Coordinates of C-alpha atoms in Angstrom, one line a residue:
V1 CA 12.9 -8.2 2.3
Q2 CA 13.6 -4.5 2.8
L3 CA 11.0 -2.0 1.7
Q4 CA 11.5 1.7 0.8
A5 CA 8.4 3.8 0.3
S6 CA 8.3 7.1 -1.5
G7 CA 6.0 9.5 -3.3
G8 CA 4.2 11.2 -0.5
G9 CA 3.7 15.0 -0.4
L10 CA 1.2 17.8 -0.1
V11 CA -1.7 18.0 -2.6
Q12 CA -4.9 19.8 -2.8
A13 CA -8.2 18.0 -2.4
G14 CA -9.2 16.4 -5.7
G15 CA -5.6 15.9 -6.7
S16 CA -3.6 12.8 -7.3
L17 CA -0.4 11.2 -6.0
R18 CA 1.4 7.9 -6.8
L19 CA 3.2 6.1 -4.0
S20 CA 5.9 3.6 -4.8
C21 CA 7.5 0.9 -2.6
A22 CA 10.7 -0.6 -3.8
A23 CA 11.7 -4.0 -2.4
S24 CA 15.1 -5.6 -2.1
G25 CA 16.2 -9.0 -0.9
R26 CA 14.2 -12.2 -1.7
P27 CA 12.4 -12.5 -5.0
F28 CA 9.6 -10.0 -4.9
S29 CA 7.2 -12.3 -6.5
M30 CA 7.1 -14.4 -3.4
Y31 CA 5.3 -11.7 -1.4
A32 CA 1.8 -10.5 -1.2
M33 CA 1.9 -6.7 -0.7
G34 CA -0.2 -4.2 1.0
W35 CA -0.6 -0.5 1.8
F36 CA -1.7 0.8 5.2
R37 CA -2.1 4.2 6.6
Q38 CA -2.1 5.9 10.0
A39 CA -3.5 9.3 10.7
P40 CA -2.6 11.2 13.8
G41 CA -4.3 9.8 16.8
K42 CA -5.8 6.9 14.9
E43 CA -4.9 3.2 14.5
R44 CA -3.1 1.9 11.4
E45 CA -5.7 0.8 8.8
F46 CA -5.6 -1.3 5.7
V47 CA -5.8 0.6 2.5
A48 CA -5.2 -1.9 -0.3
G49 CA -3.6 -5.3 -0.9
I50 CA -2.4 -7.2 -4.0
S51 CA -1.5 -10.8 -4.6
R52 CA 1.9 -12.1 -5.5
I53 CA 1.4 -11.9 -9.3
G54 CA -1.1 -9.1 -9.2
G55 CA -4.2 -11.0 -10.2
S56 CA -6.1 -10.3 -7.1
T57 CA -6.6 -7.0 -5.2
S58 CA -8.6 -5.7 -2.3
Y59 CA -9.4 -2.2 -1.0
T60 CA -11.0 -0.7 2.0
D61 CA -14.4 0.8 1.2
S62 CA -13.3 4.4 1.7
V63 CA -10.8 4.3 -1.2
K64 CA -12.7 2.1 -3.7
G65 CA -12.9 3.7 -7.1
R66 CA -10.3 6.3 -6.2
F67 CA -7.1 4.3 -5.4
T68 CA -5.5 1.6 -7.4
I69 CA -2.8 -0.8 -6.2
S70 CA -0.5 -2.4 -8.8
R71 CA 2.9 -4.1 -8.9
D72 CA 5.7 -4.6 -11.3
N73 CA 7.6 -7.8 -10.2
A74 CA 10.4 -7.1 -12.7
K75 CA 11.1 -3.9 -10.9
A76 CA 10.3 -5.3 -7.5
T77 CA 8.0 -2.4 -6.9
V78 CA 4.4 -1.9 -5.7
Y79 CA 2.4 1.2 -6.4
L80 CA -0.6 3.0 -5.0
Q81 CA -2.2 5.4 -7.4
M82 CA -4.4 7.8 -5.4
N83 CA -6.9 10.0 -7.3
S84 CA -9.6 12.3 -6.1
L85 CA -7.8 12.7 -2.8
K86 CA -9.7 14.0 0.2
P87 CA -8.5 15.7 3.4
E88 CA -9.4 12.5 5.3
D89 CA -6.8 10.6 3.2
T90 CA -4.1 12.6 5.1
A91 CA -1.9 10.1 6.9
D92 CA 1.5 8.3 6.9
Y93 CA 1.3 5.6 4.3
Y94 CA 3.2 2.3 4.8
C95 CA 3.9 -0.5 2.5
A96 CA 4.1 -4.1 3.8
A97 CA 5.1 -7.5 2.5
A98 CA 4.2 -11.0 3.5
L99 CA 5.4 -14.3 2.2
A100 CA 2.5 -16.0 0.4
F101 CA 2.3 -19.6 -0.7
R102 CA -0.7 -19.1 -2.9
A103 CA -0.6 -16.8 -5.9
T104 CA -4.1 -15.5 -5.3
T105 CA -3.6 -14.6 -1.6
V106 CA -4.5 -11.0 -0.6
L107 CA -3.9 -10.0 3.0
E108 CA -5.9 -7.3 4.8
T109 CA -4.7 -7.2 8.4
A110 CA -1.5 -5.7 9.7
Q111 CA -0.8 -8.8 11.8
E112 CA -0.4 -10.9 8.6
Y113 CA 2.4 -8.8 7.3
G114 CA 6.0 -9.5 8.5
F115 CA 7.9 -6.8 6.7
W116 CA 7.3 -3.0 6.7
G117 CA 8.7 0.0 5.1
Q118 CA 9.0 3.4 6.6
G119 CA 6.1 5.7 6.2
T120 CA 5.6 8.3 3.5
L121 CA 3.5 11.3 4.5
V122 CA 0.5 12.3 2.4
T123 CA -1.2 15.6 3.3
V124 CA -4.3 16.6 1.5
S125 CA -5.4 20.2 1.9
S126 CA -9.0 21.4 1.6

């Protein structure tokens, strides 16, 4: 599967952005999806994950209540709605895909994902 992320940009603290990740290739519904981010000088970290059909989600603690992951399997796209953005959310954001046999599987570690999109930069100014 090929992944194309978009939607990053510059936003003031407290603002919102919506990232999109469009997939092509195998049927999108076969994949659990995730968003990760990497800030300068830091390791890549898990942000949010969603199961194949969207019934299960997971978030890192720092974004709970502010970010929402969702997917539209008909459009082969996964989204990350980011509200109440903070300067510490500044990073390159990456979408990732992993074949999942169970419909409820949500994956939270980078090693579990086999397919990655290019990063989209989110910059939050104070």
